[in-house]
Coordinates of C-alpha atoms in Angstrom, one line a residue:
M41 CA 8.3 -16.8 11.8
R42 CA 5.0 -17.7 13.4
Y43 CA 2.9 -15.2 11.3
A44 CA 4.3 -16.7 8.0
S45 CA 3.2 -20.2 8.9
I46 CA -0.2 -19.0 9.9
L47 CA -0.7 -17.1 6.7
V48 CA 0.4 -20.1 4.6
R49 CA -2.1 -22.3 6.4
R50 CA -4.8 -19.8 5.7
L51 CA -4.1 -19.4 2.0
G52 CA -6.9 -20.5 -0.3
M53 CA -9.4 -20.8 2.6
N54 CA -11.5 -18.0 1.2
D55 CA -11.5 -15.4 -1.6
Y56 CA -10.7 -12.4 0.6
I57 CA -7.3 -10.9 1.3
V58 CA -8.4 -8.3 3.8
E59 CA -11.4 -8.2 6.1
T60 CA -12.2 -5.7 8.8
K61 CA -14.7 -6.5 11.6
A62 CA -16.3 -3.7 13.7
L63 CA -13.3 -1.4 13.2
Y64 CA -13.2 1.7 15.4
K65 CA -10.5 4.4 15.7
S66 CA -10.6 7.4 18.0
F67 CA -8.1 10.0 19.2
N68 CA -7.9 12.0 22.4
M69 CA -7.7 15.7 21.5
D70 CA -7.1 17.7 24.7
G71 CA -9.5 15.7 26.7
Y72 CA -12.0 15.4 23.8
K73 CA -12.6 12.0 22.2
L74 CA -12.5 12.3 18.4
E75 CA -14.1 9.3 16.7
V76 CA -12.7 8.9 13.2
L77 CA -13.9 5.4 12.3
K78 CA -17.2 4.1 13.7
G79 CA -17.5 0.4 13.1
I80 CA -16.0 -0.4 9.7
N81 CA -16.9 -3.8 8.1
L82 CA -15.1 -4.3 4.8
M83 CA -14.2 -7.3 2.7
V84 CA -11.7 -7.1 -0.1
K85 CA -11.3 -9.9 -2.6
K86 CA -7.9 -11.2 -3.7
N87 CA -6.8 -9.3 -6.9
E88 CA -9.5 -6.8 -6.5
F89 CA -8.9 -3.1 -7.3
L90 CA -10.9 -1.2 -4.6
A91 CA -11.3 2.5 -4.4
I92 CA -12.3 4.2 -1.1
Q93 CA -13.8 7.6 -1.9
G94 CA -14.8 10.3 0.5
P95 CA -14.3 14.0 1.4
S96 CA -11.2 15.3 3.2
G97 CA -11.3 14.4 6.9
A98 CA -13.6 11.4 6.4
G99 CA -11.0 9.0 7.9
K100 CA -9.7 7.5 4.6
S101 CA -6.0 7.7 5.4
T102 CA -6.6 6.5 8.9
L103 CA -8.4 3.5 7.6
L104 CA -5.5 2.8 5.1
H105 CA -2.9 3.0 7.9
I106 CA -4.8 0.5 10.0
L107 CA -5.3 -1.9 7.0
G108 CA -1.6 -1.7 6.3
G109 CA -0.5 -2.4 9.9
L110 CA 0.8 1.1 10.5
E111 CA -1.6 2.2 13.2
N112 CA -3.5 0.2 15.9
P113 CA -7.3 0.3 15.8
T114 CA -9.1 1.4 19.0
A115 CA -11.3 -1.7 18.6
G116 CA -12.1 -4.4 16.0
K117 CA -10.1 -6.7 13.9
V118 CA -8.1 -6.6 10.6
L119 CA -7.7 -10.0 9.1
F120 CA -5.2 -10.6 6.3
E121 CA -5.8 -13.9 4.7
G122 CA -7.5 -14.9 7.9
T123 CA -4.9 -13.8 10.3
D124 CA -5.6 -10.9 12.8
I125 CA -2.5 -8.8 12.1
Y126 CA -2.8 -6.9 15.4
R127 CA -2.3 -10.0 17.4
L128 CA 1.2 -10.4 15.9
S129 CA 4.2 -9.4 17.9
E130 CA 5.8 -6.0 16.9
E131 CA 8.7 -7.9 15.1
E132 CA 6.3 -10.1 13.2
L133 CA 4.1 -7.2 12.2
T134 CA 7.1 -5.3 10.9
R135 CA 8.2 -8.2 8.8
F136 CA 4.7 -8.8 7.6
R137 CA 4.4 -5.2 6.4
N138 CA 7.7 -5.5 4.6
Q139 CA 6.9 -8.7 2.8
A140 CA 3.2 -8.6 2.2
I141 CA 2.2 -5.0 1.7
G142 CA 3.5 -2.2 -0.6
F143 CA 2.7 1.5 0.2
V144 CA 2.3 4.4 -2.3
F145 CA 1.6 7.8 -0.8
Q146 CA 0.7 11.2 -2.2
F147 CA 4.1 12.6 -1.2
Y148 CA 6.7 10.2 -2.6
H149 CA 8.9 10.0 0.5
L150 CA 12.0 9.3 -1.6
L151 CA 15.3 9.8 0.3
P152 CA 17.1 12.7 -1.4
E153 CA 20.6 11.4 -0.9
F154 CA 19.9 8.2 -2.8
N155 CA 19.3 7.7 -6.5
A156 CA 16.2 6.1 -8.0
L157 CA 17.6 2.6 -7.9
E158 CA 18.8 2.9 -4.4
N159 CA 15.4 4.2 -3.3
V160 CA 13.6 1.3 -4.9
L161 CA 15.9 -1.2 -3.1
L162 CA 15.4 0.2 0.4
P163 CA 12.6 -2.3 1.4
S164 CA 14.9 -5.2 0.4
L165 CA 17.7 -4.3 2.8
F166 CA 16.4 -6.7 5.5
R167 CA 16.8 -9.7 3.2
S168 CA 19.8 -12.1 2.8
W169 CA 22.7 -11.2 0.5
W170 CA 21.4 -13.5 -2.2
E171 CA 17.9 -12.1 -1.9
R172 CA 19.3 -8.6 -2.1
K173 CA 21.2 -9.5 -5.3
K174 CA 18.0 -10.8 -6.9
A175 CA 16.2 -7.7 -5.7
S176 CA 18.7 -5.5 -7.5
D177 CA 18.0 -7.3 -10.7
Y178 CA 14.3 -7.0 -10.2
A179 CA 14.5 -3.3 -9.3
K180 CA 16.2 -2.6 -12.6
K181 CA 13.5 -4.6 -14.4
L182 CA 10.8 -2.6 -12.6
L183 CA 12.4 0.7 -13.4
K184 CA 12.7 -0.3 -17.1
T185 CA 9.1 -1.5 -17.2
L186 CA 8.0 1.9 -15.7
G187 CA 9.9 3.8 -18.3
L188 CA 12.8 4.8 -16.1
S189 CA 15.7 2.8 -17.4
N190 CA 17.6 6.0 -18.3
R191 CA 16.8 7.7 -14.9
M192 CA 17.7 5.0 -12.4
F193 CA 20.9 6.7 -11.3
H194 CA 19.3 10.1 -11.0
K195 CA 18.4 11.5 -7.5
P196 CA 14.9 12.6 -6.7
N197 CA 15.6 16.3 -7.3
E198 CA 16.6 15.5 -10.8
L199 CA 13.2 13.7 -11.5
S200 CA 9.8 15.1 -12.4
G201 CA 6.9 14.6 -10.1
G202 CA 5.5 11.8 -12.3
E203 CA 8.9 10.1 -12.4
Q204 CA 9.3 10.3 -8.6
Q205 CA 5.9 8.7 -8.2
R206 CA 6.9 5.9 -10.6
V207 CA 10.0 5.3 -8.5
A208 CA 7.8 5.2 -5.4
I209 CA 5.6 2.6 -7.1
A210 CA 8.6 0.5 -8.0
R211 CA 9.8 0.7 -4.4
A212 CA 6.3 -0.5 -3.2
L213 CA 6.6 -3.5 -5.6
I214 CA 10.2 -4.5 -4.9
N215 CA 9.2 -7.3 -2.4
Q216 CA 6.4 -8.4 -4.7
P217 CA 3.6 -7.7 -2.2
R218 CA 0.2 -9.3 -2.3
L219 CA -1.5 -6.0 -1.4
L220 CA -0.7 -2.5 -2.7
I221 CA -2.1 0.4 -0.6
C222 CA -2.3 3.8 -2.4
D223 CA -3.1 7.0 -0.5
E224 CA -4.0 9.7 -2.9
P225 CA -1.2 8.6 -5.3
T226 CA -2.1 11.3 -7.9
G227 CA -2.8 14.1 -5.5
N228 CA 0.5 15.7 -6.1
L229 CA 0.5 15.4 -9.9
D230 CA -0.9 17.3 -12.8
S231 CA -3.7 15.7 -14.7
E232 CA -1.5 14.1 -17.4
N233 CA 0.8 12.5 -15.0
G234 CA -2.1 11.5 -12.8
K235 CA -3.7 9.6 -15.7
N236 CA -0.5 7.8 -16.4
I237 CA -0.1 6.7 -12.8
L238 CA -3.7 5.4 -12.7
S239 CA -3.2 3.5 -16.0
L240 CA 0.0 2.0 -14.5
L241 CA -1.8 0.9 -11.3
K242 CA -4.6 -0.7 -13.4
K243 CA -2.0 -2.6 -15.4
I244 CA -0.2 -3.8 -12.2
N245 CA -3.5 -5.1 -10.9
Q246 CA -4.4 -6.8 -14.2
D247 CA -1.0 -8.3 -15.0
N248 CA 0.1 -9.4 -11.5
P249 CA -1.7 -11.1 -8.6
T250 CA -1.7 -7.8 -6.7
T251 CA -4.7 -6.5 -4.8
I252 CA -4.9 -2.7 -4.8
I253 CA -6.7 -0.5 -2.3
L254 CA -6.7 3.1 -3.4
V255 CA -8.0 6.2 -1.5
T256 CA -9.1 9.3 -3.3
H257 CA -11.6 12.1 -2.9
E258 CA -12.1 12.5 -6.6
K259 CA -14.8 10.6 -8.4
E260 CA -12.9 10.4 -11.8
I261 CA -10.0 8.7 -10.1
A262 CA -12.2 6.2 -8.3
Q263 CA -13.8 5.1 -11.6
V264 CA -10.7 3.1 -12.6
A265 CA -11.4 0.6 -9.8
D266 CA -13.4 -2.6 -10.0
R267 CA -15.5 -1.4 -7.0
V268 CA -16.0 1.9 -5.1
V269 CA -17.0 2.3 -1.5
Y270 CA -17.7 5.6 0.2
L271 CA -16.4 6.8 3.6
K272 CA -18.2 9.6 5.3
D273 CA -18.3 10.7 8.9
G274 CA -16.4 7.5 9.9
L275 CA -19.0 5.3 8.3
L276 CA -18.7 3.1 5.2
M277 CA -21.3 3.1 2.5
N278 CA -21.3 0.8 -0.5

């Protein structure tokens, strides 16, 4: 695919995995223009653990969705290893998201009819038979590493909230993404499970070449990151 060759050529050209340039996002609300992001310039280093902190309604989730290729900006650029992802075709962008980015959300979004292992394997379904076979072995390894070796054949309603979030993290990692995007990953958990998830994310960042961008409105959670930036009223403050 064209996007893949572009990204390969760009690798190693700089230390940044994600850059945004004059990023704007607005929505039309019954004839009223709601400006959510107002010219965001952000540079994220490879293997960095970045936290984006800010109050509810500041535009944090909108920014994450744009960084992850889920929502088009109104204006500006998102560069992933030097490539403007919103200049890719829809097919290329879909494949890019699947292969380069993992997503972890506050609500786990596990499919209730599938067990933990099957949920983890969902992003690998677009691969070849041989790649899916390797993914199955890797999924079992991930679940074991995350302390779920005895829960992989349980369905979501048979798992605790912390276990469901760990399954969601394994699913986000199954294609070995270079960027992991986490939107309030502890927001639906008690403090004990929240601490465990944060420790797990820190370990993933340290042990693997995985950049993490995490959004939170809580100062204590942001402190696990290498760097914290603040989003308020659509503006970014370091």
